[in-house]
Amino acid sequence: GWLGTEIFYRAPFYPYLLSIIFWFTPNNLLAVYIMQLVMGICSVVLIYSICRRIYGERAGLIAAGFSLLYSPLTFFETKILPTTTGIFLGLLSLYFLTRAEQEKKWYYWMAGAAILGVAALCRPNYLLMIPLLIFGILVVHRRQLRETPVPILILILIPSVTIGTVTLRNYVVGKDFVLISANGGITFAQGNNPWARGSIAVLPGFSGEVTNQRHEETQIAERVTGRKLKPSEVNRFWFKWGLTFIQEKPLEYLRLLLYKGAILFNNHELGSNYLLAVDKEVTPWLRFAFLPFGFIMAWAVIGFARIFLERPAALALIAAFMSSFLTVMIFYVNSRYRMTLMSPA
């Protein structure tokens, strides 16, 4: 069943990765945990390498130390979720894109763009990196535009091939155009509604059970519209539902954005699938990773100030940070979603 028979409801890379692991070691969760632990170690090395290239050796060591002392990074390595894989792929892409920007080598642009496309199939929020990075290239090289066509073309074409393969697959099996997955609309609605306070809100008519969500959102959308809907139409229905709230109650939406900003940068870890506090009770060594999120973000502000003052080649880093920030503000805040903000910080 590698091709499948339905439109992807969630980003497909991580389920396929699990399928490959289970193909070799049937239902062996330990193999998944080991793979994610290795990815976690590699992510620390990548954080050091990226930071060393932009800020220097000492800063790279400090950044790697911070990542080791931030407990959610380790916590999610033993969870069957795409968090660790997405962070690893994002950092690997960021490493090659930073090298490409510094060394002006087309093959680094190719490698970075290709991995960025794969990262988007794991965590679609990485899609935002592409236009942000292109915009940054045009701004920085506005007086030397002849240097921009190659990286811009690579950033457009290479991820388009990767993502386009999934879009084509969705059309072949479901006769419907869905870029990657069909749950973006309901995710947007869950974060933008009269009951939201910055994190996920269970909408009226929903049980709150993730296993029932796809059926429930389709059932409600079809009942309201009075006809059978394709997955892309259900997706658009819920996007419009969230946008209607924003249009009709702009002051409430502004208040909601303030809520999101407040809980995005605070130290409380909002759980949605697993609770960090529970894991700390049964896994005492997690308590040694004591650095709070707000502390790391404070250092990130200092780091970005240095970028703007000293102007090192760090467009990919800024694009990665901004894409994660905008994704959370557009949808909603929880620990899993803001984790991609922490890694470029």
Short mmCIF file of C-alpha atoms in Angstrom, two decimals:
data_model
loop_
_atom_site.label_atom_id
_atom_site.label_comp_id
_atom_site.label_asym_id
_atom_site.label_seq_id
_atom_site.Cartn_x
_atom_site.Cartn_y
_atom_site.Cartn_z
CA GLY A 1 0.00 0.00 0.00
CA TRP A 2 2.84 2.43 -0.66
CA LEU A 3 0.77 4.62 -2.99
CA GLY A 4 -2.31 4.58 -0.77
CA THR A 5 -5.91 5.21 -1.73
CA GLU A 6 -6.77 8.57 -0.12
CA ILE A 7 -5.59 12.17 -0.09
CA PHE A 8 -2.95 12.67 2.59
CA TYR A 9 -4.63 14.16 5.65
CA ARG A 10 -1.34 14.82 7.44
CA ALA A 11 2.16 15.48 6.15
CA PRO A 12 3.34 12.14 4.72
CA PHE A 13 7.12 11.99 5.26
CA TYR A 14 7.13 10.76 8.87
CA PRO A 15 4.53 7.99 8.36
CA TYR A 16 6.52 6.73 5.35
CA LEU A 17 9.71 6.83 7.42
CA LEU A 18 8.00 4.74 10.11
CA SER A 19 6.78 2.32 7.43
CA ILE A 20 10.33 1.81 6.16
CA ILE A 21 11.62 1.14 9.69
CA PHE A 22 8.78 -1.30 10.40
CA TRP A 23 9.44 -3.01 7.06
CA PHE A 24 12.90 -4.00 8.33
CA THR A 25 12.00 -4.38 12.02
CA PRO A 26 8.22 -5.06 12.27
CA ASN A 27 6.51 -2.98 14.98
CA ASN A 28 9.82 -2.32 16.71
CA LEU A 29 9.36 1.03 18.46
CA LEU A 30 12.86 0.79 19.94
CA ALA A 31 14.27 1.15 16.40
CA VAL A 32 12.26 4.38 16.00
CA TYR A 33 13.51 5.72 19.33
CA ILE A 34 17.13 4.95 18.41
CA MET A 35 16.73 6.64 15.03
CA GLN A 36 15.28 9.76 16.69
CA LEU A 37 17.97 9.79 19.38
CA VAL A 38 20.60 9.74 16.62
CA MET A 39 18.75 12.58 14.87
CA GLY A 40 18.72 14.48 18.16
CA ILE A 41 22.50 14.11 18.55
CA CYS A 42 23.01 15.20 14.93
CA SER A 43 20.77 18.21 15.55
CA VAL A 44 23.04 19.35 18.39
CA VAL A 45 26.05 19.03 16.04
CA LEU A 46 24.19 20.98 13.34
CA ILE A 47 23.27 23.75 15.80
CA TYR A 48 26.95 24.02 16.72
CA SER A 49 28.07 23.99 13.07
CA ILE A 50 25.55 26.61 11.90
CA CYS A 51 26.21 28.89 14.86
CA ARG A 52 30.00 28.57 14.47
CA ARG A 53 29.75 29.61 10.82
CA ILE A 54 27.67 32.69 11.63
CA TYR A 55 28.94 33.83 15.04
CA GLY A 56 32.16 31.92 15.76
CA GLU A 57 33.49 28.94 17.73
CA ARG A 58 32.57 30.07 21.24
CA ALA A 59 29.01 30.95 20.24
CA GLY A 60 28.64 27.55 18.56
CA LEU A 61 29.62 25.75 21.75
CA ILE A 62 27.22 27.88 23.83
CA ALA A 63 24.35 27.23 21.40
CA ALA A 64 25.02 23.47 21.46
CA GLY A 65 25.08 23.59 25.26
CA PHE A 66 21.75 25.40 25.34
CA SER A 67 20.20 22.74 23.10
CA LEU A 68 21.41 19.98 25.43
CA LEU A 69 19.92 21.77 28.44
CA TYR A 70 16.49 22.40 26.85
CA SER A 71 14.47 19.37 27.92
CA PRO A 72 11.75 19.26 25.19
CA LEU A 73 14.40 18.51 22.54
CA THR A 74 15.27 15.28 24.38
CA PHE A 75 11.68 14.66 25.52
CA PHE A 76 10.31 14.43 21.94
CA GLU A 77 13.05 12.03 20.80
CA THR A 78 11.16 9.16 22.45
CA LYS A 79 7.73 10.10 21.12
CA ILE A 80 6.08 8.79 17.95
CA LEU A 81 5.70 12.27 16.48
CA PRO A 82 7.41 14.07 13.57
CA THR A 83 8.90 16.73 15.87
CA THR A 84 12.47 15.42 16.11
CA THR A 85 12.60 14.42 12.42
CA GLY A 86 11.27 17.81 11.34
CA ILE A 87 13.82 19.69 13.45
CA PHE A 88 16.68 17.56 12.14
CA LEU A 89 15.67 18.06 8.49
CA GLY A 90 15.17 21.79 9.03
CA LEU A 91 18.60 22.18 10.62
CA LEU A 92 20.27 20.10 7.90
CA SER A 93 18.69 22.31 5.24
CA LEU A 94 19.71 25.40 7.20
CA TYR A 95 23.32 24.19 7.37
CA PHE A 96 23.60 23.75 3.59
CA LEU A 97 21.75 27.00 2.83
CA THR A 98 24.07 28.91 5.19
CA ARG A 99 27.10 27.39 3.46
CA ALA A 100 25.60 28.26 0.08
CA GLU A 101 25.10 31.88 1.13
CA GLN A 102 28.63 32.16 2.52
CA GLU A 103 30.55 30.22 -0.14
CA LYS A 104 28.38 31.04 -3.22
CA LYS A 105 28.36 27.40 -4.37
CA TRP A 106 25.39 26.27 -6.45
CA TYR A 107 25.59 22.67 -5.20
CA TYR A 108 25.07 23.82 -1.61
CA TRP A 109 21.98 25.71 -2.77
CA MET A 110 20.82 22.49 -4.45
CA ALA A 111 21.40 20.38 -1.33
CA GLY A 112 19.74 22.91 0.97
CA ALA A 113 16.71 23.35 -1.31
CA ALA A 114 16.25 19.59 -1.77
CA ILE A 115 16.32 18.91 1.98
CA LEU A 116 14.03 21.90 2.57
CA GLY A 117 11.48 20.29 0.23
CA VAL A 118 11.68 17.04 2.19
CA ALA A 119 11.40 18.97 5.48
CA ALA A 120 8.18 20.56 4.19
CA LEU A 121 6.77 17.07 3.61
CA CYS A 122 7.47 16.39 7.29
CA ARG A 123 6.48 19.80 8.70
CA PRO A 124 4.68 22.01 6.12
CA ASN A 125 5.58 25.19 8.06
CA TYR A 126 8.98 25.00 6.29
CA LEU A 127 7.20 26.08 3.08
CA LEU A 128 7.22 29.64 4.41
CA MET A 129 11.02 29.60 4.43
CA ILE A 130 11.12 29.62 0.63
CA PRO A 131 9.46 33.01 -0.08
CA LEU A 132 11.13 34.56 2.98
CA LEU A 133 14.56 33.43 1.82
CA ILE A 134 13.95 34.61 -1.75
CA PHE A 135 12.81 38.01 -0.44
CA GLY A 136 15.94 38.22 1.73
CA ILE A 137 18.21 37.38 -1.22
CA LEU A 138 16.61 40.12 -3.33
CA VAL A 139 16.96 42.69 -0.53
CA VAL A 140 20.57 41.87 0.36
CA HIS A 141 21.69 41.66 -3.28
CA ARG A 142 19.54 44.52 -4.61
CA ARG A 143 22.67 46.25 -5.97
CA GLN A 144 24.05 43.01 -7.44
CA LEU A 145 20.96 41.38 -8.91
CA ARG A 146 23.01 39.27 -11.31
CA GLU A 147 23.95 37.11 -8.29
CA THR A 148 20.31 36.28 -7.50
CA PRO A 149 18.86 34.23 -10.44
CA VAL A 150 20.68 30.94 -9.71
CA PRO A 151 19.79 30.62 -5.98
CA ILE A 152 16.24 31.86 -6.56
CA LEU A 153 15.61 29.42 -9.40
CA ILE A 154 17.03 26.57 -7.32
CA LEU A 155 14.87 27.53 -4.31
CA ILE A 156 11.76 27.52 -6.52
CA LEU A 157 12.40 24.52 -8.75
CA ILE A 158 13.95 21.90 -6.44
CA PRO A 159 11.32 22.00 -3.65
CA SER A 160 8.61 22.24 -6.33
CA VAL A 161 9.72 18.88 -7.74
CA THR A 162 9.70 17.23 -4.30
CA ILE A 163 6.38 18.70 -3.20
CA GLY A 164 4.88 18.39 -6.68
CA THR A 165 5.41 14.62 -6.52
CA VAL A 166 3.13 14.46 -3.49
CA THR A 167 0.60 16.82 -5.10
CA LEU A 168 0.53 14.61 -8.19
CA ARG A 169 0.12 11.50 -6.03
CA ASN A 170 -2.82 13.13 -4.22
CA TYR A 171 -4.50 13.88 -7.54
CA VAL A 172 -3.89 10.37 -8.90
CA VAL A 173 -5.43 8.62 -5.89
CA GLY A 174 -8.12 11.17 -5.01
CA LYS A 175 -8.75 13.24 -8.15
CA ASP A 176 -8.31 16.36 -6.04
CA PHE A 177 -5.60 19.03 -5.89
CA VAL A 178 -4.10 19.05 -2.39
CA LEU A 179 -0.56 20.43 -2.15
CA ILE A 180 0.72 18.21 0.70
CA SER A 181 -2.01 17.40 3.21
CA ALA A 182 -5.62 18.34 3.88
CA ASN A 183 -5.61 19.28 7.58
CA GLY A 184 -4.38 22.87 7.30
CA GLY A 185 -7.88 24.37 7.29
CA ILE A 186 -9.07 22.72 10.49
CA THR A 187 -5.76 23.51 12.21
CA PHE A 188 -6.24 27.17 11.25
CA ALA A 189 -9.82 27.14 12.57
CA GLN A 190 -8.74 25.50 15.85
CA GLY A 191 -6.36 28.39 16.48
CA ASN A 192 -8.59 31.24 15.26
CA ASN A 193 -12.06 31.20 16.77
CA PRO A 194 -14.05 32.91 19.57
CA TRP A 195 -12.97 30.27 22.13
CA ALA A 196 -9.22 30.31 21.35
CA ARG A 197 -6.74 31.71 23.85
CA GLY A 198 -3.57 31.25 21.87
CA SER A 199 -3.40 27.46 21.98
CA ILE A 200 -5.64 24.83 20.40
CA ALA A 201 -9.40 25.08 21.07
CA VAL A 202 -11.86 22.23 20.56
CA LEU A 203 -14.57 23.53 18.22
CA PRO A 204 -18.31 22.94 18.74
CA GLY A 205 -19.38 19.60 17.30
CA PHE A 206 -15.93 18.02 17.75
CA SER A 207 -15.08 15.35 20.33
CA GLY A 208 -11.49 16.50 20.73
CA GLU A 209 -10.22 13.03 19.78
CA VAL A 210 -7.55 13.31 17.08
CA THR A 211 -8.56 9.95 15.61
CA ASN A 212 -12.09 11.27 14.94
CA GLN A 213 -11.11 14.71 13.68
CA ARG A 214 -11.01 13.99 9.96
CA HIS A 215 -14.46 12.38 9.96
CA GLU A 216 -15.96 15.08 12.19
CA GLU A 217 -14.66 18.05 10.19
CA THR A 218 -15.92 16.50 6.95
CA GLN A 219 -19.32 15.66 8.45
CA ILE A 220 -19.84 19.19 9.80
CA ALA A 221 -18.67 20.90 6.58
CA GLU A 222 -20.97 18.72 4.45
CA ARG A 223 -23.93 19.32 6.75
CA VAL A 224 -23.45 23.11 6.57
CA THR A 225 -22.95 23.20 2.79
CA GLY A 226 -25.57 20.56 2.08
CA ARG A 227 -23.44 18.55 -0.33
CA LYS A 228 -20.61 16.03 -0.46
CA LEU A 229 -17.19 17.70 -0.39
CA LYS A 230 -13.73 16.77 -1.64
CA PRO A 231 -10.87 16.99 0.91
CA SER A 232 -9.68 20.28 -0.66
CA GLU A 233 -13.19 21.71 -0.29
CA VAL A 234 -13.39 20.65 3.37
CA ASN A 235 -9.97 22.28 3.86
CA ARG A 236 -11.18 25.54 2.28
CA PHE A 237 -14.40 25.44 4.33
CA TRP A 238 -12.47 25.51 7.60
CA PHE A 239 -10.01 28.14 6.39
CA LYS A 240 -12.99 30.34 5.50
CA TRP A 241 -14.56 29.55 8.89
CA GLY A 242 -11.48 30.87 10.67
CA LEU A 243 -11.19 33.88 8.36
CA THR A 244 -14.84 34.77 9.01
CA PHE A 245 -14.07 35.06 12.72
CA ILE A 246 -11.11 37.36 11.93
CA GLN A 247 -13.20 39.57 9.60
CA GLU A 248 -16.21 39.83 11.89
CA LYS A 249 -14.34 40.31 15.17
CA PRO A 250 -11.06 42.13 14.42
CA LEU A 251 -10.61 43.38 18.00
CA GLU A 252 -11.03 39.87 19.40
CA TYR A 253 -8.53 38.64 16.82
CA LEU A 254 -6.04 41.32 17.85
CA ARG A 255 -6.46 40.22 21.47
CA LEU A 256 -5.93 36.62 20.34
CA LEU A 257 -2.65 37.57 18.62
CA LEU A 258 -1.49 39.14 21.88
CA TYR A 259 -2.36 35.90 23.70
CA LYS A 260 -0.36 33.93 21.15
CA GLY A 261 2.64 36.24 21.51
CA ALA A 262 2.49 36.00 25.30
CA ILE A 263 2.37 32.21 25.49
CA LEU A 264 4.79 31.78 22.58
CA PHE A 265 7.73 33.36 24.43
CA ASN A 266 6.96 32.31 27.99
CA ASN A 267 8.52 29.39 29.86
CA HIS A 268 5.44 27.17 30.15
CA GLU A 269 5.51 24.10 27.90
CA LEU A 270 2.03 23.56 26.43
CA GLY A 271 1.42 19.87 25.71
CA SER A 272 -1.02 18.52 23.13
CA ASN A 273 -0.07 14.85 22.73
CA TYR A 274 2.27 14.24 25.67
CA LEU A 275 2.99 16.18 28.87
CA LEU A 276 6.60 17.04 29.70
CA ALA A 277 5.80 17.38 33.43
CA VAL A 278 4.65 13.74 33.55
CA ASP A 279 7.80 12.51 31.79
CA LYS A 280 9.97 14.42 34.27
CA GLU A 281 8.32 12.51 37.11
CA VAL A 282 9.16 9.11 35.61
CA THR A 283 12.44 10.11 33.93
CA PRO A 284 14.35 12.11 36.58
CA TRP A 285 17.38 12.85 34.37
CA LEU A 286 15.15 15.10 32.23
CA ARG A 287 15.18 17.53 35.16
CA PHE A 288 18.86 18.22 34.53
CA ALA A 289 17.86 19.91 31.26
CA PHE A 290 16.70 22.98 33.14
CA LEU A 291 16.93 25.89 30.67
CA PRO A 292 13.53 27.52 30.04
CA PHE A 293 12.34 28.57 26.59
CA GLY A 294 12.21 32.28 27.46
CA PHE A 295 15.88 32.27 28.50
CA ILE A 296 16.94 30.85 25.12
CA MET A 297 14.75 33.37 23.27
CA ALA A 298 16.42 36.22 25.19
CA TRP A 299 19.79 35.07 23.86
CA ALA A 300 18.25 34.76 20.40
CA VAL A 301 17.39 38.48 20.50
CA ILE A 302 21.04 39.26 21.25
CA GLY A 303 22.14 36.98 18.41
CA PHE A 304 19.82 38.61 15.88
CA ALA A 305 20.98 42.07 17.01
CA ARG A 306 24.53 40.99 16.15
CA ILE A 307 23.38 39.82 12.73
CA PHE A 308 21.89 43.21 11.89
CA LEU A 309 24.88 45.11 13.30
CA GLU A 310 27.71 43.00 11.88
CA ARG A 311 25.83 41.74 8.76
CA PRO A 312 27.17 38.17 8.53
CA ALA A 313 25.65 35.84 5.93
CA ALA A 314 22.62 34.59 7.88
CA LEU A 315 19.62 34.95 5.58
CA ALA A 316 18.67 31.28 5.93
CA LEU A 317 18.78 31.56 9.73
CA ILE A 318 16.49 34.61 9.72
CA ALA A 319 14.10 32.95 7.24
CA ALA A 320 13.94 29.78 9.39
CA PHE A 321 13.19 31.77 12.54
CA MET A 322 10.57 33.98 10.87
CA SER A 323 8.79 31.08 9.16
CA SER A 324 8.44 29.28 12.52
CA PHE A 325 7.26 32.46 14.25
CA LEU A 326 4.67 33.25 11.57
CA THR A 327 3.40 29.66 11.50
CA VAL A 328 2.69 29.68 15.21
CA MET A 329 1.04 33.12 15.08
CA ILE A 330 -1.11 32.09 12.09
CA PHE A 331 -2.21 28.79 13.67
CA TYR A 332 -1.70 28.30 17.42
CA VAL A 333 0.95 27.73 20.10
CA ASN A 334 2.08 24.52 21.73
CA SER A 335 5.49 23.06 22.57
CA ARG A 336 5.64 20.92 19.44
CA TYR A 337 4.94 23.81 17.11
CA ARG A 338 7.28 26.33 18.73
CA MET A 339 10.16 23.81 18.83
CA THR A 340 11.13 24.75 15.26
CA LEU A 341 11.45 28.35 16.51
CA MET A 342 13.96 27.29 19.16
CA SER A 343 16.37 25.44 16.85
CA PRO A 344 17.38 28.43 14.63
CA ALA A 345 17.35 30.68 17.71
#
